[in-house]
Each structure stands twice: as structure tokens, then as C-alpha cells.
Amino acid sequence: MVSKVGPAGTTAVSAEMPAEHALLGLLALDERQPPEGGGRREGSHGYDLARRFGDGQPLGDVLRLEPGMLYHHLKKIERAGWAAVEANDSAPAGRRGSSRPPRRSYRLTAAGEAELWRWLGEPVTHTRELRLEFLVKLYFARRLAPERAARLVAEQRAILDRLTASLTAQRLALDAAPAPDDGGQAPTPPDADDRHFLRQVLDLRLIQTAAAANWLDRVAPSPPPMAVDSASGSDSR
Amino acid sequence: MVSKVGPAGTTAVSAEMPAEHALLGLLALDERQPPEGGGRREGSHGYDLARRFGDGQPLGDVLRLEPGMLYHHLKKIERAGWAAVEANDSAPAGRRGSSRPPRRSYRLTAAGEAELWRWLGEPVTHTRELRLEFLVKLYFARRLAPERAARLVAEQRAILDRLTASLTAQRLALDAAPAPDDGGQAPTPPDADDRHFLRQVLDLRLIQTAAAANWLDRVAPSPPPMAVDSASGSDSR
DNA sequence: AACTCCATGTAATGCGTTACATGATTCT
DNA sequence: AGAATCATGTAACGCATTACATGGAGTT
């Protein structure tokens, strides 16, 4: 089952799958951090990864992931060649005759790292994806490569601008042309009620997009406040 | 999330299913409108309903519905007792030896009407549902009972206010208490980076909620502009 | 004695998407 | 001649949700 074609499965890269990529991100973070005791790296097995999607955790606030789905995604990542089991610790920390299943610790492959960076570099195309997928990208971009985070924000900003322009054009066209002459045939010219509704739809999209752009502008420059406890720090520009 | 029971499939009222309710709404609209030729009511069979979710149509702009899913939903609605097949026209408009399947024209049952009104009266609880589910509710409320639409908007507005209050409280708590004494144990007190991220998450939610509230205030009072062609009409407030 | 933690999953069910089947009539 | 319209669906597939299974170790 390499090429996911099938009569119905056109699973191309269209679906972006934020959960899988969040897992890739966690694996990348784990490889950055030596366990500071000098010994081997802990974590990066399912149960430990699951904790980071828990209740008080920052990622868990944005993306909920139940254990069942998490293990499912890990298997998918493995099948895709993006990660591999590095150590099959049959005896977690000294217990040997255990009935508990062995830990499966994952490590990113080269392909997995490439995929992660590709994903981190791409802004999202729909406004509704900001609240989940973009926030997750931002989370990992900041921690793995802050200079990339700035670019991601800028590109996302550009996409929102393009969206705003398109919505504004539609909005103007609606007001300008109730039935403007119409050389051929409009595919059912909308009546007054319908135009009223379409105006409201466009207005909602416009205002939500503008709000997101506004937020992005405030997100853009400031890195975390320098590890000093002063909470003021609104710096240059 | 009303009653989710059962080991896996319980289908309670938890998922709100906007597509099904949009279909109920269309059936209700069809019953309002006598076919104006004096004869029998047309429409209200699958193929005709599907057209209203098409490309230039106002509903289609908000909620996309492919024929496959549409027929599936109609079956579900029938099983739920919300609609029944009223006429099984084997010969659509005079053609008799047809190989084409007979039209199945649906009509709302009493239970279906009750369900529709219940749904139309309930605002949505999550901001992400505004763009799809709430807009659909608004569409039908305006056309079926404008006085109800005003109440729906008001209640939705109240929910957004409550949400804003909750988010603001969380936001303040974040800034106030990095680790404020902590009598028991905080479940992993967040570090500076995590707090920075959580601030951004809350800020996005706040600004999106505020934008939605703003939009709702503009949506609220004005009915469609009186059937006069003057396009100025920015009235009170 | 009862509960939670660890650590992996599976089973059952439903939802959503896309493609395809049928076959006469009507438009281009 | 070729395409679209009408009018119903089914088939195949993948994603998401929820509950449950296992069984020893430590905690209350």
C-alpha cells in the first residue's frame, strides 16, 4: 500500500494532518534536548508523547489527541518512513519480567525531518486552520528555528492579505451589480434576500480575516521576554 | 455534548449535524411556498434539494453537500422520523416508461418541524461553528421566522460575551501568576516559553471572538432593505 | 481494598469523500 | 454526434471517537 490511490483514496497532500506533524515536531524537540543527566534520552515513546497533549500542557490546549489516535498516528508515521523505532526497551528502567508492553521509542528519520521542515515552512490556506494548524506550526517553529518562525508569520500574513483582497472584490461586486444588464445569463441571479445573506457571509469572513491579520502583526516580532521577570517589554516598532 | 452513551455508536444529539438541519429547513421553506401556478408543490426530492447546495447558490457558499452525502442524510432524516416520503412519483411529469428512478418527495413530519425549531432556537457554543452552523441557522431563521432570528442573534451575542469573559480571565491569570506561591502543586507549572505561547493562543481566541461579536452587532437589527432599490440604508446605530 | 500509573494497543461504530452505475431525453 | 440533464443511489476507503483489554507496582 505505497501509493494511496484506490478508487476513492486521493489522499494527496491536501489534508495536511496537523496531529502527525505535531508528533514529528515533538520527536525533533526531543532530539535537541540531551537528558541533562548525561545519560540516554528519555521520552519519544507513545505514552510519554501522549502526556504532552494532556490537560495543562500548552499543546493540549490547542490540539486534543486521545491515546488511541496517537498510537494510530505513530504507526502511520512509521509506515510513511518518517520515524523508526530506535529502541524496543523490553525492561523499562529495571523491571524485567513485566507484563507491560515494551516501550517503543521513536526517532526521526531523514525523510521525517525533511517533511517536518517542509510543513513548518508552509502557511495555512484557510482561515479556519489558523486556530489549530497554524498555532501548532508556530509552536514548533519558535522552538526549533525562531528565524523560520518570522518567515512563517510573514508568509501567513501575505496569504491573509490576498484573501482580504479577494473577499473585498466579491463584496464590492455584490453591491455593484444586482442585475447589471447581463449579456448572457447569470446562473440564477440572486434575489434581495439572498444578496443580503451573501453580504453577511462575506462580512463575517472579512472581519474574521482582518482580526487574524491584526493578531499576526502583534505576534510577529517579539521573542519571549528575555527571561527577565519584567512583564512590560513592548519593544521597538 | 448532550448524552453520548454507548460503547461506540450512539449518535446522541451531540454532533448537531448542520447538513441534516439545513435539509429540514429547505423542506420547511418548500411547504411555505405554494407553487404559484396553483398546482402541486414541486421540489423537495433529493435532486432538487441538491441544486440548492450548488455553486452560485447562497447555501452552497456556506455549506458544501455532494449528492452522495445528501441522499445519505435524507435517509437518516427519514429513519429519525423527521420527514416522510409524501409521493413516490414513478412518472415525473408525463414520462412513463422511464428507467430513471422515481422521485421521492419528502415532507416534514411534526417531529421534524419540532426538531427544526429547537435547532433554530439554539445558538452555537464554539466560535468555530459560527462560519458554518450559525450562518445556516441565520439563513433559515430569517426566512422562516424573522422575529426568531433577532432572538437567535441576541442569544449568540450573549454566548460570545460569556466566552470573552472566560478568555479574559484566563489571560489575566496567565500574566498575574507565573508561580504565585502555589499551596498545593501546579500540574507542571509552565515555563516562560510556554506562557508566551499560551498568551498568543488566548489572544487569537479573544480577537476572533471580539470580531465575531462586532459582526453580530451589525447583523442584528436590519431586515433586508424594504424591497426598494435604494442601496444606501445604513440605519440606526 | 481500591485506585491510579504505566504502556501498549484493538474493536465497534459512524462520518466524509470520491468515483461510479443506470438509461432515456434534451440541448448544442 | 456528443454532451448534459434527470434521479436515484452504492462501493471503497480513510479518519475520528469511545470504550475496553492487559497486569504488575505503588499509593491512599
CSV table of N, CA and C in Angstrom, one decimal, chain A residues 131, chain B residues 124-130 155-171 202 205-210 212-213:
chain,number,residue,atom,x,y,z
A,131,ARG,N,-6.6,28.4,13.9
A,131,ARG,CA,-6.7,28.1,15.3
A,131,ARG,C,-6.1,26.8,15.7
B,124,VAL,N,-24.9,28.6,18.8
B,124,VAL,CA,-23.8,27.6,18.8
B,124,VAL,C,-22.8,28.0,19.9
B,125,THR,N,-22.1,26.9,20.4
B,125,THR,CA,-21.3,27.1,21.6
B,125,THR,C,-19.9,27.4,21.3
B,126,HIS,N,-19.4,27.1,20.1
B,126,HIS,CA,-18.0,27.3,19.8
B,126,HIS,C,-17.8,28.3,18.7
B,127,THR,N,-16.8,29.1,18.8
B,127,THR,CA,-16.6,30.2,17.8
B,127,THR,C,-16.4,29.6,16.4
B,128,ARG,N,-15.8,28.4,16.4
B,128,ARG,CA,-15.5,27.8,15.0
B,128,ARG,C,-16.8,27.4,14.3
B,129,GLU,N,-17.9,27.3,15.1
B,129,GLU,CA,-19.1,26.9,14.5
B,129,GLU,C,-19.9,28.1,13.9
B,130,LEU,N,-19.4,29.3,14.1
B,130,LEU,CA,-20.1,30.5,13.5
B,130,LEU,C,-20.1,30.4,12.0
B,155,GLU,N,-29.1,35.8,21.6
B,155,GLU,CA,-28.5,34.8,22.4
B,155,GLU,C,-27.1,34.4,22.0
B,156,GLN,N,-26.9,34.4,20.7
B,156,GLN,CA,-25.5,34.1,20.3
B,156,GLN,C,-24.5,35.2,20.8
B,157,ARG,N,-25.0,36.4,20.8
B,157,ARG,CA,-24.2,37.5,21.3
B,157,ARG,C,-23.9,37.3,22.8
B,158,ALA,N,-24.9,36.9,23.5
B,158,ALA,CA,-24.7,36.6,25.0
B,158,ALA,C,-23.6,35.5,25.2
B,159,ILE,N,-23.7,34.5,24.4
B,159,ILE,CA,-22.7,33.4,24.5
B,159,ILE,C,-21.3,34.0,24.2
B,160,LEU,N,-21.2,34.8,23.2
B,160,LEU,CA,-19.8,35.3,22.9
B,160,LEU,C,-19.3,36.2,24.1
B,161,ASP,N,-20.2,36.9,24.7
B,161,ASP,CA,-19.8,37.7,25.8
B,161,ASP,C,-19.3,36.8,27.0
B,162,ARG,N,-20.0,35.7,27.2
B,162,ARG,CA,-19.5,34.8,28.3
B,162,ARG,C,-18.2,34.3,27.9
B,163,LEU,N,-18.0,33.9,26.6
B,163,LEU,CA,-16.7,33.4,26.2
B,163,LEU,C,-15.6,34.4,26.4
B,164,THR,N,-15.9,35.6,26.0
B,164,THR,CA,-14.9,36.7,26.1
B,164,THR,C,-14.5,36.8,27.6
B,165,ALA,N,-15.5,36.8,28.5
B,165,ALA,CA,-15.2,36.9,29.9
B,165,ALA,C,-14.2,35.8,30.4
B,166,SER,N,-14.6,34.6,30.0
B,166,SER,CA,-13.8,33.5,30.4
B,166,SER,C,-12.3,33.6,29.8
B,167,LEU,N,-12.2,34.0,28.6
B,167,LEU,CA,-10.9,34.1,28.0
B,167,LEU,C,-10.1,35.2,28.6
B,168,THR,N,-10.8,36.3,28.9
B,168,THR,CA,-10.1,37.4,29.6
B,168,THR,C,-9.6,37.0,30.9
B,169,ALA,N,-10.4,36.2,31.7
B,169,ALA,CA,-9.9,35.8,33.0
B,169,ALA,C,-8.7,34.9,32.9
B,170,GLN,N,-8.7,34.0,31.9
B,170,GLN,CA,-7.6,33.1,31.7
B,170,GLN,C,-6.3,33.9,31.4
B,171,ARG,N,-6.6,34.9,30.5
B,171,ARG,CA,-5.5,35.7,30.1
B,171,ARG,C,-4.8,36.5,31.2
B,202,LEU,N,-4.5,32.5,23.6
B,202,LEU,CA,-5.6,33.3,24.2
B,202,LEU,C,-5.9,34.6,23.4
B,205,ARG,N,-7.8,33.8,20.2
B,205,ARG,CA,-9.2,33.5,20.5
B,205,ARG,C,-10.0,34.7,20.9
B,206,LEU,N,-9.3,35.6,21.7
B,206,LEU,CA,-10.0,36.8,22.1
B,206,LEU,C,-10.3,37.7,20.9
B,207,ILE,N,-9.4,37.9,20.1
B,207,ILE,CA,-9.6,38.8,19.0
B,207,ILE,C,-10.6,38.2,18.0
B,208,GLN,N,-10.6,36.9,17.8
B,208,GLN,CA,-11.6,36.3,16.9
B,208,GLN,C,-13.0,36.4,17.5
B,209,THR,N,-13.0,36.2,18.7
B,209,THR,CA,-14.4,36.3,19.4
B,209,THR,C,-14.9,37.8,19.3
B,210,ALA,N,-14.0,38.7,19.6
B,210,ALA,CA,-14.4,40.1,19.5
B,210,ALA,C,-14.9,40.5,18.1
B,212,ALA,N,-16.2,38.5,15.9
B,212,ALA,CA,-17.5,37.9,15.7
B,212,ALA,C,-18.6,38.7,16.4
B,213,ALA,N,-18.3,39.2,17.6
B,213,ALA,CA,-19.3,40.0,18.4
B,213,ALA,C,-19.6,41.2,17.6
